[in-house]
Short mmCIF file of C-alpha atoms in Angstrom, two decimals:
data_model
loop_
_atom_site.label_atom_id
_atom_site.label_comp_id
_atom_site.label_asym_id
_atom_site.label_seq_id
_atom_site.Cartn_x
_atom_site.Cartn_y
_atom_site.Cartn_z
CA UNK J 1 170.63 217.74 54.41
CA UNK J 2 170.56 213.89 54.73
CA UNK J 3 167.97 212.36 54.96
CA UNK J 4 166.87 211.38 58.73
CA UNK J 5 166.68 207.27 57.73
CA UNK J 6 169.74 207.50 55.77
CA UNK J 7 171.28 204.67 58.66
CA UNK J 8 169.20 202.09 57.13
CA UNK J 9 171.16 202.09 54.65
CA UNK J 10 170.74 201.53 50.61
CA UNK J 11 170.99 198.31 48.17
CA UNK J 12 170.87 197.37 45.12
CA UNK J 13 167.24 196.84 43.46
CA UNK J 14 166.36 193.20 42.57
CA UNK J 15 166.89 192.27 39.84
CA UNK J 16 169.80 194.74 39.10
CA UNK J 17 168.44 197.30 36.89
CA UNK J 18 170.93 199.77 34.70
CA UNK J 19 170.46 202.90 32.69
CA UNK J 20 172.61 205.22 31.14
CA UNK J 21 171.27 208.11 33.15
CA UNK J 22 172.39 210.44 35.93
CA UNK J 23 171.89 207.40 37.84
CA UNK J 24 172.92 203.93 36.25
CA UNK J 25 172.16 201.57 38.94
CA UNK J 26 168.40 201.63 40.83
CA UNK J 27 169.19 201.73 44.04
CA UNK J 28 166.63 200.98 47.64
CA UNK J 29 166.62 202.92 50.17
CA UNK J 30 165.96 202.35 54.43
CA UNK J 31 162.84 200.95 54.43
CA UNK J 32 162.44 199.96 50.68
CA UNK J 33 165.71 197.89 50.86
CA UNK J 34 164.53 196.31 54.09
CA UNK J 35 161.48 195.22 52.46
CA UNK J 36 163.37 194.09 49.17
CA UNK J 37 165.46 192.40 51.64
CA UNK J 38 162.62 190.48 53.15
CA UNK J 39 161.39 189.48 49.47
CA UNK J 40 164.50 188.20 48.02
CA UNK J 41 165.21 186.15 51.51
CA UNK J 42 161.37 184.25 50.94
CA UNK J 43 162.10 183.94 47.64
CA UNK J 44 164.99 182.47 47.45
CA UNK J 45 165.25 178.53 48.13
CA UNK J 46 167.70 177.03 50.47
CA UNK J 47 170.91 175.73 48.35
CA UNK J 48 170.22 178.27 45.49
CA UNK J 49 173.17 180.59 46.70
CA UNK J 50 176.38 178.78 46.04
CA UNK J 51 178.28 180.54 48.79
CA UNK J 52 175.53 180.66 51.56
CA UNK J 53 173.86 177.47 51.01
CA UNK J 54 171.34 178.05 53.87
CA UNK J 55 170.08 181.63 52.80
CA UNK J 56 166.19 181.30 51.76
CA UNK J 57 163.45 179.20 52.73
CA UNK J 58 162.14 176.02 51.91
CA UNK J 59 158.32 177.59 51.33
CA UNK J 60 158.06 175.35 48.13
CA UNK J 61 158.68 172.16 49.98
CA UNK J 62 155.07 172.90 51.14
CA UNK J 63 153.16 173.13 47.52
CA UNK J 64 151.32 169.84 48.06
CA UNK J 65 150.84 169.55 51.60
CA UNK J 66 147.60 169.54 53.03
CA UNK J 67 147.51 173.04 54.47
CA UNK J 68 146.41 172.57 58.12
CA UNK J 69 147.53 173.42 61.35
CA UNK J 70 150.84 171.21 61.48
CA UNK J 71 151.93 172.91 57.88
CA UNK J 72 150.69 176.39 58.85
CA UNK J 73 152.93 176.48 62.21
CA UNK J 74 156.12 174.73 59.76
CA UNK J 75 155.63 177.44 57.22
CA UNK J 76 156.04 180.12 60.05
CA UNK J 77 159.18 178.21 61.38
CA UNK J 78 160.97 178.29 58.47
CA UNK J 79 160.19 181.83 57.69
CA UNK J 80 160.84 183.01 61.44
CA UNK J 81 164.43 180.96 61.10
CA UNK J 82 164.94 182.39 57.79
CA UNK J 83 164.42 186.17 58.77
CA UNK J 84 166.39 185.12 62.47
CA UNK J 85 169.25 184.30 60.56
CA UNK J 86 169.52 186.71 57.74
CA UNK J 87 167.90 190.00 58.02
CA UNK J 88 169.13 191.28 61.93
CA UNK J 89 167.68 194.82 60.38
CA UNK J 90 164.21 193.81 61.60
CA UNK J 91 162.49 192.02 64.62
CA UNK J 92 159.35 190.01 63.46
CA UNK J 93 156.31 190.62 65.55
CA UNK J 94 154.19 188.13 63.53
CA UNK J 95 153.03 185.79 60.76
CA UNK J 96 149.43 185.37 59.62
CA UNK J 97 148.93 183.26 57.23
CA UNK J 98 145.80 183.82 54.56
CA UNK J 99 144.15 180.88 52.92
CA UNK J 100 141.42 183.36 51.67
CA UNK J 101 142.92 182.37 47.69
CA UNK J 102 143.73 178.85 48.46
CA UNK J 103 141.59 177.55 46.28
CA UNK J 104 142.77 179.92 43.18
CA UNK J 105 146.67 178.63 44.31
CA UNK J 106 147.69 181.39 46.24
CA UNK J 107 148.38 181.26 49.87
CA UNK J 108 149.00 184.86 51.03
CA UNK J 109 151.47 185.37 54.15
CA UNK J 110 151.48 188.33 55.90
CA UNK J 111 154.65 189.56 57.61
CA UNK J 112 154.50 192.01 60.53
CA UNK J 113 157.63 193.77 61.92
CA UNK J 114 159.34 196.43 63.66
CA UNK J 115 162.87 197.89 61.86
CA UNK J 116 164.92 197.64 64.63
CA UNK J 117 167.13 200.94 64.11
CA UNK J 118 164.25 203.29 64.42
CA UNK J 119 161.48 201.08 65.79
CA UNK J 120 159.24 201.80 62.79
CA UNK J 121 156.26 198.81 62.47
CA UNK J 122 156.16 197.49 58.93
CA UNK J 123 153.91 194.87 57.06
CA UNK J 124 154.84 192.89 53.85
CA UNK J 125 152.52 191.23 51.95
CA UNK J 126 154.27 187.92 50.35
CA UNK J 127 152.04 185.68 47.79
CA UNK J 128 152.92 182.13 47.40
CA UNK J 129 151.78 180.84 43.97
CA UNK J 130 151.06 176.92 43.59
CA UNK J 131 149.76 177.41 40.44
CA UNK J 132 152.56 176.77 37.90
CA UNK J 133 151.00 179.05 35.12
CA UNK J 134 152.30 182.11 37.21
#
């Protein structure tokens, strides 16, 4: 019987990970992959991919601002264009932005969405780290 989310769809994991099992690539699936998706796409900074210079986000450009109201509403921008642009699998409801672990380097953004497809409300968790020791 398949599986009732199986039109998600499936991806690869990320990194690639290989075995010589049953199974030799790890493989996502529906909601997983979205959320993968979501990761690698924040991740990723803009001009990194060779062939799709403008996938990513430019979250690092904001490492030494002085996070206030101005950088908070830029950082949402560029993650609202980002996920506009290059995951159509999901509609974003909203960003919150936690400066709870400023102050330790971390700056914790909350992502809140709905998977289009099957109208399923998510959240991702996504830690930016200014502290170069991580």
């Amino acid at each position: 019987m398949q599986n009732k989310n199986s039109f998600l769809g499936k991806g690869w994991a990320f990194p690639p990970e290989f075995s010589h099992n049953d199974n030799p690539t790890r493989m996502f699936n529906y909601e997983e992959d979205i959320r993968q998706s979501l990761i690698i796409l924040l991740s990723t900074r803009t001009g990194e991919r060779i062939h799709r210079p403008d996938y990513g986000t430019e979250l690092y450009r904001y490492q030494f601002e002085q996070l206030d109201l101005t950088m908070e509403t830029m950082i949402k921008s560029a993650i609202e264009k980002a996920v506009l642009l290059y995951e159509p699998r999901v509609s974003l409801d909203r960003i919150e932005i936690n400066k709870a672990s400023i102050q330790d380097g971390i700056l914790i953004i909350e992502l809140y969405y709905t998977i289009r497809m099957n109208n399923v409300q998510q959240e991702l968790t996504y830690p930016i780290y200014f502290d170069s020791n991580r």
